[in-house]
Short mmCIF file of C-alpha atoms in Angstrom, two decimals:
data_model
loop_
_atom_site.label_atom_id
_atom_site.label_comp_id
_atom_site.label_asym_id
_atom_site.label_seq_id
_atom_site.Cartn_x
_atom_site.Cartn_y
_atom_site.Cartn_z
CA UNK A 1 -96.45 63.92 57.04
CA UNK A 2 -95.87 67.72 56.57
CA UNK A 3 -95.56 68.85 52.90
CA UNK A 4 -92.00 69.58 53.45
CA UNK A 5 -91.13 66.23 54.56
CA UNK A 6 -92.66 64.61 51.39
CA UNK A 7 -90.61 66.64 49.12
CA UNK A 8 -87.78 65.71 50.74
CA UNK A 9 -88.72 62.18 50.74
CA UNK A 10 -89.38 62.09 47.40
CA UNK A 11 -86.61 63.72 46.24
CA UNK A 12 -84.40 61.18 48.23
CA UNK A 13 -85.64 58.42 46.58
CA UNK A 14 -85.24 60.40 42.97
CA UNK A 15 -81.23 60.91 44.41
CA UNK A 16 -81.46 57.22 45.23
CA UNK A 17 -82.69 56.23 42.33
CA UNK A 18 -80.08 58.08 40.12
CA UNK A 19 -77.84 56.73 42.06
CA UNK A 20 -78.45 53.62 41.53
CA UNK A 21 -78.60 54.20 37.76
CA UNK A 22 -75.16 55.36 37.84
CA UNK A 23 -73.73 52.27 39.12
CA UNK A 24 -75.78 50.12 36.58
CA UNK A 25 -73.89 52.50 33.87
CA UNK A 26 -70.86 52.26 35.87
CA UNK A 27 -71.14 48.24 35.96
CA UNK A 28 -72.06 48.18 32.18
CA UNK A 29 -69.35 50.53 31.27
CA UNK A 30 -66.40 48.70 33.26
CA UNK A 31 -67.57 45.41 31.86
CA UNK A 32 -67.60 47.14 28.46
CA UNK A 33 -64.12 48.45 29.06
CA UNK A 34 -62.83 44.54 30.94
CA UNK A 35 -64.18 42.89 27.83
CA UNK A 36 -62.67 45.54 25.29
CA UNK A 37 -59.27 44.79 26.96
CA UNK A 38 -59.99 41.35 27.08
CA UNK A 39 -60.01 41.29 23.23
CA UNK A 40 -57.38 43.53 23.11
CA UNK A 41 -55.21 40.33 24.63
CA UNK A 42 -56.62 38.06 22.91
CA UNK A 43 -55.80 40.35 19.20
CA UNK A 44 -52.87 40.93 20.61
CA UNK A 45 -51.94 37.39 21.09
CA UNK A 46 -52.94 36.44 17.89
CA UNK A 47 -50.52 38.88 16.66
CA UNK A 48 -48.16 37.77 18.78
CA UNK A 49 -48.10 34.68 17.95
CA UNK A 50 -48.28 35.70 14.03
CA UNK A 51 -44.98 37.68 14.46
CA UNK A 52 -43.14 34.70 16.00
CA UNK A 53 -44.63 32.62 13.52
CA UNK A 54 -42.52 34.96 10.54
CA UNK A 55 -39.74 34.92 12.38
CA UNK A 56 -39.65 31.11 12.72
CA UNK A 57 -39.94 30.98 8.86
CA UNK A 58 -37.58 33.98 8.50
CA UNK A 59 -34.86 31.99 10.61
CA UNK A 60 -35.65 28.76 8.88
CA UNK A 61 -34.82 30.67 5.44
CA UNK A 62 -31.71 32.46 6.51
CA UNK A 63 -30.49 28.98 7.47
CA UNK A 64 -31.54 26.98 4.51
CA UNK A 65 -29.92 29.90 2.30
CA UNK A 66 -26.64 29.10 2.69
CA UNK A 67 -27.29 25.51 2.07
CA UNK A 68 -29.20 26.43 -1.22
CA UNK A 69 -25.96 28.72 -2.20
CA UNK A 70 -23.77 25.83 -1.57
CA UNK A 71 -25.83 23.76 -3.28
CA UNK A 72 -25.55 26.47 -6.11
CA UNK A 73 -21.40 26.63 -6.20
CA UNK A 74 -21.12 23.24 -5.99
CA UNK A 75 -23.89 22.36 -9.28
CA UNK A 76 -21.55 25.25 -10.39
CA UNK A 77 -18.27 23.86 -10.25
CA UNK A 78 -19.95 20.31 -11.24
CA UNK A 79 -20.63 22.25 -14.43
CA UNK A 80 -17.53 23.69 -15.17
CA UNK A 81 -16.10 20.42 -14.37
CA UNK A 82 -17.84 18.58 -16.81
CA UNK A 83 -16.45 21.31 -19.65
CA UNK A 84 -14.40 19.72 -22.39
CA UNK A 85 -10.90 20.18 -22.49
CA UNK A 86 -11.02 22.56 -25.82
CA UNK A 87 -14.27 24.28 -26.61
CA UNK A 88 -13.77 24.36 -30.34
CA UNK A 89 -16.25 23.61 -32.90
CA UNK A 90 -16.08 20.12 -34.26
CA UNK A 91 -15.01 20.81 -37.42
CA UNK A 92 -11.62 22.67 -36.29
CA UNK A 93 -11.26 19.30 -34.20
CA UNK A 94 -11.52 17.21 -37.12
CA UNK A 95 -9.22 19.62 -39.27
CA UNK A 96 -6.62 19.67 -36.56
CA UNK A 97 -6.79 16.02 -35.58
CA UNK A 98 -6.42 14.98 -39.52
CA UNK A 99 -3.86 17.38 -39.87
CA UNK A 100 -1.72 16.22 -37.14
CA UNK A 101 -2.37 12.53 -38.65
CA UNK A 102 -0.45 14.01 -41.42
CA UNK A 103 2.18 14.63 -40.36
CA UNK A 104 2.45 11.33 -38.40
CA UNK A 105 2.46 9.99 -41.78
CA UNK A 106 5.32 11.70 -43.19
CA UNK A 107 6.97 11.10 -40.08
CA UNK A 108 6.89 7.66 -39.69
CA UNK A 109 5.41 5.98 -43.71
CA UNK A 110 6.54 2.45 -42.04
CA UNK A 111 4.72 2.70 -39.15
CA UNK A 112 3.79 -1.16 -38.49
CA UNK A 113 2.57 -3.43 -35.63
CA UNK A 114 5.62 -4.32 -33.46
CA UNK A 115 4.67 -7.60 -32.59
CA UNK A 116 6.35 -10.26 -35.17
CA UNK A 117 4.25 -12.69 -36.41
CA UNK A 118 3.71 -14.56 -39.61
CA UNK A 119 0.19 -16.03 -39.16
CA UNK A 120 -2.91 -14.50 -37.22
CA UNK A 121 -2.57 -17.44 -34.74
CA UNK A 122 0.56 -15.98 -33.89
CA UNK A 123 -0.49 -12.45 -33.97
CA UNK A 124 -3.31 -12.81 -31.22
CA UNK A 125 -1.10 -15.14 -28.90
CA UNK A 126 1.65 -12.67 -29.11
CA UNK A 127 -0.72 -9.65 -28.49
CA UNK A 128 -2.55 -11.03 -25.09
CA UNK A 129 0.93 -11.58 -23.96
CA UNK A 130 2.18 -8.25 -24.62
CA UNK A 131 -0.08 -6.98 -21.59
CA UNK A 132 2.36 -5.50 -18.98
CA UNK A 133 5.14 -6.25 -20.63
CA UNK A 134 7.29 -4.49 -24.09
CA UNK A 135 6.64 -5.60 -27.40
CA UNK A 136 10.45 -6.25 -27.43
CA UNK A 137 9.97 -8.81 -25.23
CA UNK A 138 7.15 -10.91 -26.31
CA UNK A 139 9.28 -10.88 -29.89
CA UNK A 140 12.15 -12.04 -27.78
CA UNK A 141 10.10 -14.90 -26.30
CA UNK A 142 7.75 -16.11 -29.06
CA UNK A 143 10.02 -17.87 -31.20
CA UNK A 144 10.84 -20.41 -28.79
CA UNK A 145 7.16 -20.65 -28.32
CA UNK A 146 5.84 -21.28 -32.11
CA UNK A 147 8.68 -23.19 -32.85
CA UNK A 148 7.36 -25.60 -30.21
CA UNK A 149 3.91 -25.15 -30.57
CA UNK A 150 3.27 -23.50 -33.66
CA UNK A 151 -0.77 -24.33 -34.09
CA UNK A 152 -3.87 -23.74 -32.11
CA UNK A 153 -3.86 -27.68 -31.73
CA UNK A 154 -0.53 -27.91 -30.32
CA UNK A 155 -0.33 -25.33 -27.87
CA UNK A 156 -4.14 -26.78 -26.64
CA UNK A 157 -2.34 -30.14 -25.59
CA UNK A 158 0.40 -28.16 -24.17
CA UNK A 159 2.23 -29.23 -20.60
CA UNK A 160 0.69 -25.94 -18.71
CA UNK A 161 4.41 -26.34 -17.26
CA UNK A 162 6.41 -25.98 -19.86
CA UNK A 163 4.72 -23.17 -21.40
CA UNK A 164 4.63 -20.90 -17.95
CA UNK A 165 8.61 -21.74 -18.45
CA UNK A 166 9.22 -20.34 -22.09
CA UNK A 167 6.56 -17.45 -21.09
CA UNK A 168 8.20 -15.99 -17.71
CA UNK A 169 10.59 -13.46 -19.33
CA UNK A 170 7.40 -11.57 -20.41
CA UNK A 171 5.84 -11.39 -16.46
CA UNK A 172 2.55 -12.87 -15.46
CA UNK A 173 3.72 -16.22 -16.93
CA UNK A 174 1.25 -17.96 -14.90
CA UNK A 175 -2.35 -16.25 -16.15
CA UNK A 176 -0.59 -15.49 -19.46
CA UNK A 177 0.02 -19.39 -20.41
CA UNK A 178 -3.50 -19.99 -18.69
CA UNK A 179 -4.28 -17.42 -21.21
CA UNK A 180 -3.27 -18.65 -24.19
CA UNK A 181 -3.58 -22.58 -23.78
CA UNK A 182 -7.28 -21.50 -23.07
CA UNK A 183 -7.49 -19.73 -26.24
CA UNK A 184 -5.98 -22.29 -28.33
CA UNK A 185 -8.66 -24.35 -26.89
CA UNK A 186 -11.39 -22.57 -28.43
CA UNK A 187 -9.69 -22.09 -31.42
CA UNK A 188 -9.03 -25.73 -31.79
CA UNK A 189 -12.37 -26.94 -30.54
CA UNK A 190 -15.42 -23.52 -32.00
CA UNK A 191 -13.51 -21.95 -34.99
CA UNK A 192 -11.99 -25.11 -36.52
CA UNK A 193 -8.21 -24.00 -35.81
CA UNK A 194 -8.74 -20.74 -37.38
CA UNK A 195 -8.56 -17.51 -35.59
CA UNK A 196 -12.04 -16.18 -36.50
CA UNK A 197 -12.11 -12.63 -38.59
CA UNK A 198 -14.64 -11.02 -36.69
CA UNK A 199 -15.14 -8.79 -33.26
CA UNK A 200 -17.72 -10.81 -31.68
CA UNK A 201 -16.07 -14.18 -32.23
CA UNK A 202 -12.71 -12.49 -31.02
CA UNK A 203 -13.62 -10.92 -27.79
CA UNK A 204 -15.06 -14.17 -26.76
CA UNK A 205 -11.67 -15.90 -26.55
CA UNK A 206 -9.76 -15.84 -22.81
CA UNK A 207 -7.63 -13.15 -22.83
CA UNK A 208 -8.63 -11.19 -25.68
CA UNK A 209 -10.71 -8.30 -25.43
CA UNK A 210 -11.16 -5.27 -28.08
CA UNK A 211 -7.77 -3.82 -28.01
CA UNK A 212 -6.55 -7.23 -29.15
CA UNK A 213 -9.07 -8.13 -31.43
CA UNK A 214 -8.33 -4.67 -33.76
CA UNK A 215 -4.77 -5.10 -33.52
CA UNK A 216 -5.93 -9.00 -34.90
CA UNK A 217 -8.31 -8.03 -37.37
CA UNK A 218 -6.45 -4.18 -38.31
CA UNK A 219 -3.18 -6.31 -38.90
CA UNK A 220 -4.31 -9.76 -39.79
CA UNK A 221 -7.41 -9.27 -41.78
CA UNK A 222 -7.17 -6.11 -42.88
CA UNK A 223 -10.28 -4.71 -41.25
CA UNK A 224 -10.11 -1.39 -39.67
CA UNK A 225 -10.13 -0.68 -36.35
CA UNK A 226 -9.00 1.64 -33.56
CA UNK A 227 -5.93 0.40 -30.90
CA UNK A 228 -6.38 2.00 -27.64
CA UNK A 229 -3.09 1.13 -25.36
CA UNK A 230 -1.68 3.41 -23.22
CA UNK A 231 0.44 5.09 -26.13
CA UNK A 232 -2.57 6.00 -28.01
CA UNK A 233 -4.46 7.22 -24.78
CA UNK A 234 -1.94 9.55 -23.46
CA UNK A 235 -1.47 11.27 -26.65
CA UNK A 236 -5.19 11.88 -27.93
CA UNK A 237 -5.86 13.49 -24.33
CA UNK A 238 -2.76 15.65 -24.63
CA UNK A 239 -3.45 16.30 -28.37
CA UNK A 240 -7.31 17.49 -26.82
CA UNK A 241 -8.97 14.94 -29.49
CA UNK A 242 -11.00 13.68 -26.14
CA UNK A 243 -11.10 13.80 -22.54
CA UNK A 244 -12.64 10.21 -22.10
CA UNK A 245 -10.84 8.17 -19.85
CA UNK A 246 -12.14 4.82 -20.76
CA UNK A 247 -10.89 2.99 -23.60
CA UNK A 248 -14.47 2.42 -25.47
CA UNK A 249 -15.27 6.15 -25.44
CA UNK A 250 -11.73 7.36 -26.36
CA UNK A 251 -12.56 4.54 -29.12
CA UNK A 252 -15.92 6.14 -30.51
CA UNK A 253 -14.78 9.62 -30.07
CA UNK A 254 -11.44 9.81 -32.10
CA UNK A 255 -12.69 6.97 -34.44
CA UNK A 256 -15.56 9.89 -35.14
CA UNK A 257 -12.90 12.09 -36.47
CA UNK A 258 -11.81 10.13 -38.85
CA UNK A 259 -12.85 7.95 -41.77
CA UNK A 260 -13.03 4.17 -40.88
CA UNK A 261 -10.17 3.21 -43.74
CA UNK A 262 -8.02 5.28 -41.54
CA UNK A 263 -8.19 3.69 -38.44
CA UNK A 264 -5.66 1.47 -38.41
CA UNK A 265 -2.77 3.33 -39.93
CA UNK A 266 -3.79 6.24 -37.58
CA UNK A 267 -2.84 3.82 -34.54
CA UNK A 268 -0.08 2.62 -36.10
CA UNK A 269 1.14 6.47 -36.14
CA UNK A 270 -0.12 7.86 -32.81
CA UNK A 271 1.47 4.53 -31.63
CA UNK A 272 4.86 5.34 -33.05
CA UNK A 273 5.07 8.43 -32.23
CA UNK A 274 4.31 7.83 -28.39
CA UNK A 275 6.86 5.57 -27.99
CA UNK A 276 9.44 7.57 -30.20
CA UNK A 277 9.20 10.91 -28.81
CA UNK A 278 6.17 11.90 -26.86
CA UNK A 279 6.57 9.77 -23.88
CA UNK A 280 4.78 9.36 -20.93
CA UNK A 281 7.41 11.41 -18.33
CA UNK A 282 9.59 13.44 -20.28
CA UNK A 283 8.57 13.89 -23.65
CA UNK A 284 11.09 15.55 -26.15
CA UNK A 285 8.95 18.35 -27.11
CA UNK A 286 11.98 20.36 -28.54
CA UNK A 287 12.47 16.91 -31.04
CA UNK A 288 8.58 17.07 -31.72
CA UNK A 289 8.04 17.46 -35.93
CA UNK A 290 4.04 18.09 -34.61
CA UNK A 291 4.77 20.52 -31.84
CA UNK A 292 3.24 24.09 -33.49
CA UNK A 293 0.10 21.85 -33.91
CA UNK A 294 0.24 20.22 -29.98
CA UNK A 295 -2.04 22.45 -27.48
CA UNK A 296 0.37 20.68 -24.82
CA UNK A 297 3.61 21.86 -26.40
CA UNK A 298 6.06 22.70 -23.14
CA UNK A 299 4.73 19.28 -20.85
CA UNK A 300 8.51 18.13 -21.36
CA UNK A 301 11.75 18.97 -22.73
CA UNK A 302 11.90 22.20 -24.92
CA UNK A 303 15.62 22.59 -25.61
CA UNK A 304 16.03 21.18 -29.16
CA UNK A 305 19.71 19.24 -27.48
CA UNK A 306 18.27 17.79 -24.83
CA UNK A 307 15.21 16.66 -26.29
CA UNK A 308 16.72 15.01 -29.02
CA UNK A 309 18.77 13.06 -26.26
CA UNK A 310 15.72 11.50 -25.13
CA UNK A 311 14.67 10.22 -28.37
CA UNK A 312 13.85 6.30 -28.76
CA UNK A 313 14.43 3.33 -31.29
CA UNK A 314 14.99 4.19 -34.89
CA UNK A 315 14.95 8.04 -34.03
CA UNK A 316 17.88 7.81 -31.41
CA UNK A 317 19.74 5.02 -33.71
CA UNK A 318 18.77 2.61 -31.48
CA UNK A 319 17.08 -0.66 -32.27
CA UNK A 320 13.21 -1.05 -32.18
CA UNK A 321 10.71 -3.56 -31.17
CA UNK A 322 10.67 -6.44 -33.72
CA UNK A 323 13.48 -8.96 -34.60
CA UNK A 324 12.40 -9.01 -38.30
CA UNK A 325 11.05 -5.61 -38.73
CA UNK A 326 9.13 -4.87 -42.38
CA UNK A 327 11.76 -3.66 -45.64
CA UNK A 328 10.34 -0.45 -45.31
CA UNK A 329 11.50 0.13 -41.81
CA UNK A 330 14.99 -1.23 -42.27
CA UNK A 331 15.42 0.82 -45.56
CA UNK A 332 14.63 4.12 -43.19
CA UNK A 333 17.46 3.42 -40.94
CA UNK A 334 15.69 1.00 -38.25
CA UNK A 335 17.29 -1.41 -36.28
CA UNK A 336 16.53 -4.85 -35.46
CA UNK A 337 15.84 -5.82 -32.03
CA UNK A 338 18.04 -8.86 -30.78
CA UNK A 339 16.97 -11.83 -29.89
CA UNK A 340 16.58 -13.08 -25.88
CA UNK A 341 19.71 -13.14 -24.24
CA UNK A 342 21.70 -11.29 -26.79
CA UNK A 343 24.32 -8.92 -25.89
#
């Protein structure tokens, strides 16, 4: 072979062989560059995926956020809910409540119970059937009842028939006389005939529960207590002494504001003076002696004429719950009640 044609030869295969080392760099570069991109993706997926992920939980907390405010208003208004009537400090709630008592006093000094009776035996019949019914007239009915019955003993044996009869002017003859046979039962048969002088022997008779047995041992035994009836509820809440609702907290919480030797005068006069002038629907707030010290002063009548129109028993001149009402009561100008089927 001529030199010429080596050279050329040889500097074909040198071309070739460049050549060839291109496309190996070539090949290793575009596999570089397909598996850069291909973790590019794959990052970029990842990411991806991380940004949904936030929003997910971003979504999920824009929704639960309105539940948690909710949640917030309505603990709120639980809250305010839950506030006493009067936030005053205790001891301007005792001053005020003792104060008011008072004047209660001076108002009515004969406040008494308003059930006639002459024994306790009598007292605790009479009071179990003063439920749902007046005062006025279980003393209407009871004297026919002693007068045939007039011990635990005898009203135990009683005809069940004959007592429903005497008892139906007072309403719920049938449980009442169911009531009080049973009672006279226990008397008669645990206690010995005697009306026992304690709370836990009380309550345990049919028919009486606590009201009854303070009115019994208050009025019979002279052992303080507390009356809760629907007089004495209705005036502590609008007097702001409480705002319990049930009759064993409005008990402990207004028996806390007083001392114990109190107690039962202090129903005696909140008594009185819910039946007299602050009554349940129109209550003669113009007549009231207590109304500069009542937070609820304006709930009924203001005009001084027309409240005094709605005035009740011995403040109206008319006659009040007993048939034989205590001297002291009579000598301040109250009335007698007459007896069943009078007038």
């Amino acid at each position: 072979m001529k030199p010429t044609a080596k050279k050329t030869a040889k500097k074909a295969t040198a071309t070739t062989k460049k050549a060839t080392a291109t496309a190996k760099k070539v090949t290793a570069t575009t596999k570089k560059a397909t598996s850069s991109e291909a973790a590019a993706k794959k990052t970029a997926a990842k990411e991806t995926a991380v940004v949904k992920k936030t929003a997910a939980v971003k979504s999920v907390a824009k929704k639960a956020a309105p539940a948690k405010s909710v949640a917030k208003k309505t603990a709120a208004s639980r809250a305010v809910a839950k506030k006493p009537l009067v936030a005053e400090p205790s001891t301007a709630l005792v001053r005020r409540a003792r104060r008011i008592n008072r004047e209660l006093a001076e108002v009515y000094p004969y406040a008494h119970p308003e059930l006639d009776f002459e024994n306790p035996f009598q007292l605790v019949v009479a009071t179990v059937l003063s439920a749902q019914t007046t005062d006025l007239r279980v003393n209407q009915t009871t004297p026919a009842l002693f007068a045939k019955y007039p011990t635990p003993e005898d009203l135990a044996a009683a005809n069940p028939e004959e007592v429903e009869e005497i008892l139906r002017p007072t309403g719920f003859f049938r449980a009442k006389t169911k009531a009080v046979i049973g009672l006279s039962k226990a008397l008669a048969e645990e206690f010995g005939g005697e009306v026992p002088g304690r709370l836990e022997d009380l309550v345990k008779l049919p028919g009486v529960g606590r009201k009854t047995a303070f009115v019994v041992l208050g009025n019979a035994f002279g052992r303080p207590g507390i009356t809760v009836d629907t007089h004495f509820q209705r005036l502590v809440r609008r007097w702001q002494w409480t705002e319990e609702t049930e009759p064993d907290k409005i008990e402990a919480a207004v028996g806390a504001l007083f001392p114990k030797s109190e107690w039962t005068m202090l129903s005696h006069h909140v008594i009185f003076h819910g039946r007299r002038i602050c009554h349940a629907r129109k209550p003669a707030c113009g007549a009231c002696p207590i109304a500069p010290l009542c937070p609820s002063y304006g709930e009924g009548e203001t005009d001084p004429e027309k409240a005094r129109k709605l005035l009740k028993y011995e403040k109206g001149g008319y006659p009040g719950q007993r048939l034989n009402p205590p001297r002291a009561y009579l000598d301040a100008g109250g009335i007698p009640a007459p007896p069943l089927g009078a007038g």
